[in-house]
Short mmCIF file of C-alpha atoms in Angstrom, two decimals:
data_model
loop_
_atom_site.label_atom_id
_atom_site.label_comp_id
_atom_site.label_asym_id
_atom_site.label_seq_id
_atom_site.Cartn_x
_atom_site.Cartn_y
_atom_site.Cartn_z
CA MET A 5 93.26 111.05 80.57
CA SER A 6 91.10 114.13 80.24
CA ASN A 7 89.40 115.46 83.35
CA LYS A 8 86.46 116.85 81.44
CA ILE A 9 83.47 117.66 83.64
CA TYR A 10 80.24 116.19 82.30
CA GLU A 11 76.77 117.55 82.92
CA GLY A 12 75.69 114.33 84.58
CA GLY A 13 76.11 113.31 88.21
CA TYR A 14 79.87 112.76 88.20
CA PHE A 15 83.12 114.54 87.50
CA ASN A 16 84.99 112.66 84.74
CA GLU A 17 81.91 110.52 84.32
CA TYR A 18 83.38 108.03 81.86
CA GLN A 19 85.97 106.84 84.37
CA LYS A 20 83.49 106.92 87.26
CA MET A 21 81.10 104.65 85.36
CA ARG A 22 83.94 102.27 84.47
CA TYR A 23 84.71 101.99 88.17
CA VAL A 24 81.16 101.55 89.53
CA ASN A 25 80.32 99.03 86.80
CA SER A 26 83.25 96.91 87.98
CA LEU A 27 81.76 96.57 91.47
CA PRO A 28 79.12 94.19 92.86
CA GLU A 29 75.69 95.81 93.16
CA THR A 30 75.80 96.33 96.93
CA SER A 31 79.16 98.13 96.72
CA SER A 32 78.26 100.13 93.62
CA LEU A 33 75.31 101.81 95.36
CA GLN A 34 77.56 103.30 98.04
CA ALA A 35 80.23 104.17 95.48
CA ARG A 36 77.69 106.04 93.31
CA ARG A 37 76.52 108.07 96.30
CA ILE A 38 80.01 109.08 97.41
CA LEU A 39 81.38 109.74 93.92
CA SER A 40 78.34 111.85 93.08
CA ARG A 41 78.88 113.96 96.20
CA ALA A 42 82.60 114.21 95.40
CA LYS A 43 81.81 116.07 92.18
CA SER A 44 81.72 119.55 93.74
CA ILE A 45 85.07 118.96 95.52
CA GLU A 46 86.62 117.65 92.31
CA GLU A 47 85.36 120.71 90.44
CA THR A 48 86.96 122.92 93.08
CA TYR A 49 90.36 121.25 92.65
CA GLY A 50 89.95 120.69 88.91
CA GLN A 51 90.94 117.03 89.00
CA ASP A 52 89.55 113.57 89.56
CA LEU A 53 89.47 112.03 93.02
CA TYR A 54 91.94 109.35 91.93
CA ASN A 55 94.59 112.13 91.69
CA PHE A 56 93.82 113.84 95.02
CA THR A 57 96.51 114.65 97.57
CA LEU A 58 95.93 113.68 101.21
CA ASP A 59 94.71 117.20 102.10
CA GLN A 60 92.22 117.10 99.23
CA ILE A 61 91.01 113.63 100.22
CA GLU A 62 90.48 114.82 103.79
CA SER A 63 88.44 117.78 102.58
CA LEU A 64 86.12 115.27 100.86
CA LEU A 65 85.91 112.99 103.90
CA HIS A 66 84.91 116.01 106.02
CA TYR A 67 82.43 117.12 103.36
CA LEU A 68 80.71 113.70 103.43
CA ASN A 69 79.81 114.58 107.04
CA PRO A 70 79.40 111.10 108.59
CA SER A 71 77.61 110.89 111.93
CA THR A 72 79.02 107.53 113.06
CA LEU A 73 82.36 105.73 113.11
CA ASN A 74 80.95 103.03 110.86
CA ALA A 75 79.85 105.56 108.24
CA SER A 76 83.21 107.35 108.36
CA ARG A 77 85.04 104.03 107.99
CA ALA A 78 82.88 103.06 104.99
CA ASN A 79 83.59 106.42 103.30
CA PHE A 80 87.33 105.96 103.87
CA TYR A 81 87.48 102.49 102.36
CA MET A 82 85.41 103.46 99.34
CA VAL A 83 87.72 106.40 98.55
CA GLN A 84 90.79 104.26 99.20
CA ASN A 85 89.48 101.57 96.86
CA TYR A 86 88.71 104.09 94.11
CA ILE A 87 92.25 105.51 94.29
CA ARG A 88 93.68 101.97 94.16
CA TRP A 89 91.61 101.34 91.05
CA GLY A 90 92.95 104.58 89.55
CA ILE A 91 96.51 103.37 90.17
CA GLU A 92 95.77 99.97 88.62
CA GLN A 93 94.33 101.70 85.55
CA ASP A 94 97.41 103.93 85.29
CA LEU A 95 95.28 107.03 85.82
CA ARG A 96 96.91 108.43 88.98
CA ASP A 97 100.05 110.54 88.55
CA THR A 98 101.88 108.46 91.19
CA ASN A 99 101.50 104.87 92.35
CA ILE A 100 101.19 105.94 96.00
CA ASN A 101 97.79 105.80 97.70
CA PRO A 102 97.85 108.35 100.60
CA LEU A 103 95.25 106.34 102.54
CA ASP A 104 97.08 103.03 102.64
CA VAL A 105 98.86 103.82 105.93
CA LEU A 106 95.96 105.54 107.69
CA ALA A 107 93.28 102.85 108.17
CA GLU A 108 92.62 103.06 111.92
CA ASN A 109 89.72 104.15 114.09
CA ASN A 110 91.38 107.32 115.42
CA TYR A 111 91.76 108.53 111.86
CA PHE A 112 88.15 107.68 110.95
CA LYS A 113 86.90 109.56 114.02
CA LYS A 114 88.33 112.92 112.91
CA PHE A 115 85.70 113.18 110.16
CA ILE A 116 82.63 112.45 112.30
CA ASP A 117 80.14 115.29 112.71
CA THR A 118 79.61 115.22 116.46
CA SER A 119 76.85 117.86 116.26
CA LYS A 120 74.48 115.24 114.84
CA LYS A 121 72.56 113.27 117.45
CA ALA A 122 73.00 109.64 116.42
CA LEU A 123 71.68 107.97 119.60
CA TYR A 124 68.72 108.58 121.89
CA THR A 125 68.21 107.61 125.52
CA ASN A 126 65.38 105.38 126.70
CA ASP A 127 63.59 108.42 128.14
CA GLU A 128 63.90 110.29 124.85
CA ILE A 129 62.46 107.34 122.94
CA ASN A 130 59.57 107.20 125.42
CA ASN A 131 59.00 110.95 124.96
CA MET A 132 58.73 110.47 121.19
CA ILE A 133 56.22 107.68 121.69
CA SER A 134 54.17 109.59 124.27
CA VAL A 135 53.17 112.34 121.83
CA CYS A 136 51.81 109.88 119.24
CA VAL A 137 48.04 109.82 118.96
CA ASN A 138 48.20 106.71 116.76
CA ALA A 139 49.50 103.42 118.13
CA GLN A 140 50.28 102.68 114.47
CA ASP A 141 52.88 105.47 114.63
CA ALA A 142 54.24 104.64 118.08
CA PHE A 143 54.58 100.88 117.70
CA PRO A 144 57.38 100.82 115.08
CA ILE A 145 59.50 102.99 117.39
CA ILE A 146 59.24 100.75 120.43
CA ALA A 147 59.44 97.56 118.34
CA ILE A 148 62.71 98.55 116.66
CA PHE A 149 64.07 99.87 119.97
CA GLU A 150 63.45 96.45 121.54
CA GLY A 151 65.01 94.37 118.76
CA VAL A 152 62.44 93.79 116.00
CA PHE A 153 63.99 94.46 112.61
CA GLY A 154 64.80 91.83 109.97
CA LYS A 155 67.58 91.17 107.50
CA SER A 156 66.14 93.47 104.83
CA GLY A 157 63.13 95.72 104.48
CA TYR A 158 62.08 95.48 108.17
CA ASP A 159 60.46 92.08 107.47
CA GLU A 160 60.33 91.02 111.13
CA LEU A 161 58.33 94.13 111.92
CA LEU A 162 56.05 93.95 108.88
CA ASN A 163 55.35 90.22 109.40
CA LEU A 164 54.10 90.70 112.96
CA LYS A 165 50.54 89.45 113.45
CA ARG A 166 48.24 88.77 116.37
CA GLN A 167 49.36 85.14 116.09
CA SER A 168 52.97 86.28 116.72
CA ILE A 169 52.18 86.62 120.42
CA VAL A 170 53.58 83.48 122.07
CA SER A 171 52.68 84.47 125.61
CA GLU A 172 52.72 87.63 127.68
CA ASN A 173 56.02 89.43 126.92
CA LEU A 174 57.15 86.81 124.37
CA ILE A 175 56.73 87.27 120.62
CA SER A 176 57.70 85.16 117.63
CA LEU A 177 59.52 86.89 114.78
CA THR A 178 60.14 85.83 111.19
CA ASP A 179 61.83 87.51 108.25
CA GLY A 180 60.36 84.96 105.84
CA GLU A 181 63.31 82.58 106.17
CA HIS A 182 64.32 82.46 109.82
CA GLU A 183 62.27 82.46 113.01
CA ARG A 184 63.20 83.50 116.52
CA VAL A 185 61.46 84.38 119.80
CA ILE A 186 62.37 87.41 121.92
CA ASN A 187 61.29 88.82 125.25
CA VAL A 188 59.72 92.29 125.17
CA SER A 189 58.49 94.84 127.70
CA GLN A 190 54.95 95.36 128.89
CA ASP A 191 54.97 98.77 127.15
CA PHE A 192 55.75 96.94 123.91
CA MET A 193 52.84 94.55 124.43
CA ASN A 194 50.42 97.34 125.32
CA LEU A 195 51.24 99.26 122.14
CA MET A 196 51.09 96.10 120.05
CA TYR A 197 47.56 95.37 121.27
CA LYS A 198 46.52 98.99 120.64
CA ALA A 199 47.99 98.90 117.12
CA LEU A 200 46.17 95.63 116.40
CA ASP A 201 42.87 97.09 117.59
CA GLN A 202 43.25 100.44 115.78
CA LYS A 203 40.77 100.76 112.92
CA THR A 204 41.21 104.41 111.87
CA TYR A 205 44.34 106.48 111.45
CA ILE A 206 44.27 110.07 112.69
CA LYS A 207 46.07 112.29 110.20
CA LYS A 208 48.85 114.69 111.21
CA ASN A 209 48.63 113.45 114.81
CA GLY A 210 45.32 115.30 115.13
CA ILE A 211 46.80 118.74 114.39
CA LEU A 212 45.14 119.81 111.15
CA LYS A 213 45.09 123.11 109.33
CA PRO A 214 41.67 124.84 109.26
CA THR A 215 41.89 124.96 105.46
CA MET A 216 42.23 121.20 105.15
CA ARG A 217 39.18 119.85 103.29
CA SER A 218 39.77 116.10 103.52
CA SER A 219 38.70 113.98 106.47
CA ALA A 220 40.81 114.12 109.61
CA GLU A 221 40.77 110.32 109.78
CA ALA A 222 41.40 107.46 107.36
CA ASN A 223 40.30 103.85 107.66
CA LEU A 224 43.05 101.28 108.06
CA GLU A 225 43.09 98.04 106.10
CA GLN A 226 41.74 95.26 108.27
CA SER A 227 43.90 92.16 108.62
CA ASP A 228 45.83 90.19 111.21
CA TYR A 229 48.97 92.25 110.61
CA VAL A 230 49.92 94.66 113.38
CA LEU A 231 51.04 97.44 111.02
CA ARG A 232 48.66 98.29 108.19
CA ASN A 233 48.24 100.86 105.45
CA VAL A 234 45.31 103.22 105.26
CA ILE A 235 42.71 102.18 102.72
CA THR A 236 43.34 103.70 99.29
CA ARG A 237 42.22 102.94 95.76
CA SER A 238 45.17 100.59 95.31
CA GLN A 239 44.82 97.84 97.91
CA THR A 240 47.58 95.56 99.16
CA ASN A 241 47.44 91.89 100.08
CA GLY A 242 47.40 92.90 103.74
CA LYS A 243 51.13 93.09 104.36
CA ALA A 244 52.63 96.56 104.08
CA ASP A 245 56.03 97.30 102.53
CA LYS A 246 59.14 98.94 103.98
CA PHE A 247 57.95 102.40 102.93
CA LEU A 248 55.21 102.25 105.55
CA ILE A 249 57.87 101.99 108.28
CA GLN A 250 59.77 104.91 106.79
CA ARG A 251 56.57 107.02 106.62
CA ARG A 252 55.61 106.22 110.22
CA ILE A 253 59.07 107.07 111.56
CA ALA A 254 59.13 110.29 109.52
CA ALA A 255 55.74 111.13 111.03
CA VAL A 256 57.03 110.62 114.58
CA LYS A 257 60.03 112.81 113.80
CA SER A 258 57.70 115.56 112.57
CA TYR A 259 55.67 115.40 115.80
CA ASN A 260 58.91 116.06 117.73
CA ASP A 261 60.63 118.41 115.29
CA ASP A 262 61.36 120.93 118.03
CA TRP A 263 64.16 118.65 119.31
CA VAL A 264 64.48 115.56 117.08
CA ARG A 265 66.70 116.53 114.13
CA VAL A 266 67.53 113.05 112.84
CA LEU A 267 65.57 109.83 113.24
CA SER A 268 65.92 106.60 111.29
CA PRO A 269 65.30 102.89 111.91
CA TYR A 270 69.03 102.31 112.42
CA ILE A 271 69.34 105.15 114.93
CA ILE A 272 66.39 103.72 116.89
CA ARG A 273 67.86 100.20 116.73
CA ASN A 274 71.33 101.34 117.82
CA SER A 275 69.75 103.33 120.66
CA GLY A 276 67.97 100.18 121.82
CA MET A 277 71.20 98.18 121.76
CA LEU A 278 72.97 100.88 123.76
CA TYR A 279 70.18 100.93 126.35
CA MET A 280 70.47 97.16 126.79
CA ALA A 281 74.26 97.54 127.16
CA LYS A 282 73.69 100.31 129.72
CA ASN A 283 71.54 98.00 131.82
CA PHE A 284 74.33 95.41 131.85
CA TYR A 285 76.88 98.10 132.71
CA ASP A 286 74.74 99.49 135.54
CA LYS A 287 74.32 96.01 137.03
CA HIS A 288 77.82 94.58 136.55
CA GLY A 289 80.10 97.63 136.16
CA GLU A 290 81.34 96.28 132.82
CA ILE A 291 80.11 94.75 129.57
CA LYS A 292 81.40 91.23 129.07
CA LYS A 293 81.52 88.99 126.02
CA HIS A 294 78.34 87.13 126.98
CA HIS A 295 76.54 90.48 127.37
CA TYR A 296 77.43 91.39 123.80
CA GLU A 297 76.17 87.98 122.72
CA GLU A 298 72.85 88.55 124.51
CA ILE A 299 72.46 91.94 122.82
CA SER A 300 73.32 90.38 119.46
CA GLU A 301 70.74 87.62 119.98
CA LYS A 302 68.03 90.10 121.01
CA PHE A 303 68.66 92.38 118.01
CA GLY A 304 69.22 89.66 115.44
CA ILE A 305 72.85 90.51 114.67
CA SER A 306 74.27 88.19 112.01
CA LYS A 307 76.84 85.50 112.70
CA VAL A 308 80.16 84.80 110.96
CA MET A 309 82.51 81.82 110.96
CA ASN A 310 85.56 82.17 113.22
CA ASN A 311 87.96 79.24 113.61
CA GLY A 312 85.24 76.83 112.64
CA TYR A 313 82.61 78.31 115.00
CA GLU A 314 79.65 80.56 114.33
CA VAL A 315 79.97 83.74 116.39
CA TYR A 316 78.01 86.98 116.52
CA ASN A 317 79.53 89.72 114.36
CA TYR A 318 79.27 92.55 116.92
CA HIS A 319 82.84 93.86 116.89
CA ARG A 320 82.17 96.75 114.48
CA LEU A 321 79.19 97.78 116.63
CA LYS A 322 81.45 97.68 119.71
CA GLU A 323 84.01 99.92 118.01
CA ASP A 324 81.37 102.29 116.66
CA PHE A 325 79.09 102.93 119.65
CA LEU A 326 78.30 99.82 121.72
CA ASN A 327 80.78 100.51 124.50
CA VAL A 328 81.14 102.07 127.94
CA GLU A 329 82.53 105.32 126.53
CA THR A 330 79.35 105.91 124.52
CA ILE A 331 77.08 104.88 127.41
CA ILE A 332 78.68 107.56 129.60
CA LYS A 333 78.52 110.10 126.78
CA VAL A 334 74.80 109.50 126.10
CA TYR A 335 73.52 108.71 129.61
CA GLY A 336 76.12 110.42 131.82
CA GLN A 337 78.06 108.92 134.71
#
């Protein structure tokens, strides 16, 4: 099979498209991302990834630059699966997949970029929040840090209303299908009330360029939702979409760009889980099974069937970062 390089997003695009089109949609999105990034490495070696040697594969896995064990593991399995497909299609020069004997955490860890900060302490999260002029910016940070998320599109966060307050420090969450109640801090409640009461949004955290001609403030849509868009020509039905959360978190990152290099909803959520684990560790000197279950319940971790029982699926999180080793690394002894 020819290894012709196309002008599109992939090396040997015909075979790449055959592969990604054979996958379910959720898997094909990750495959497209990795195979697109592999193009420059494939061009360097002048051959398709399905024919790579182990050294060449490792150069790609380093190039993908994962910041967590979970991301490194996902990269590994996608590349392994693509090479297996190449063997099945009689495209690889040999029928040996170099990755088939290497699937273990110590191997995945060698590709992690440890220079990236993937977790923040409770104090660092509070510092980010403290510089926010708008409660509308600060609230998503503390909410995600304390367990509000949702199965997709941050629905638990976007569905929050004044009526979601059950009592002081208790809020009701829904993702549109499931409901649950969690305990939250007083800081959470204070910011939630401030966000509910906020009527105007201060642009750029109040730091505006003298040449800026538009108003320094923008009116927020008025509804019972905690998080709301600013009023524009195209109005919503009151509920914002996931892009509002992404914009607000990007705004908070920009306010702290002197020290916050990377910030995402998942980093904030993982940081919150680690802080909860730290509190258990500080109190008990260890993190037991029921502690992991409490963290999973607070953060809405999904359940899986195991020997006929529904159990929380936290084991990947435990391997990746939710462990004593990471607590000591992030918070110190």
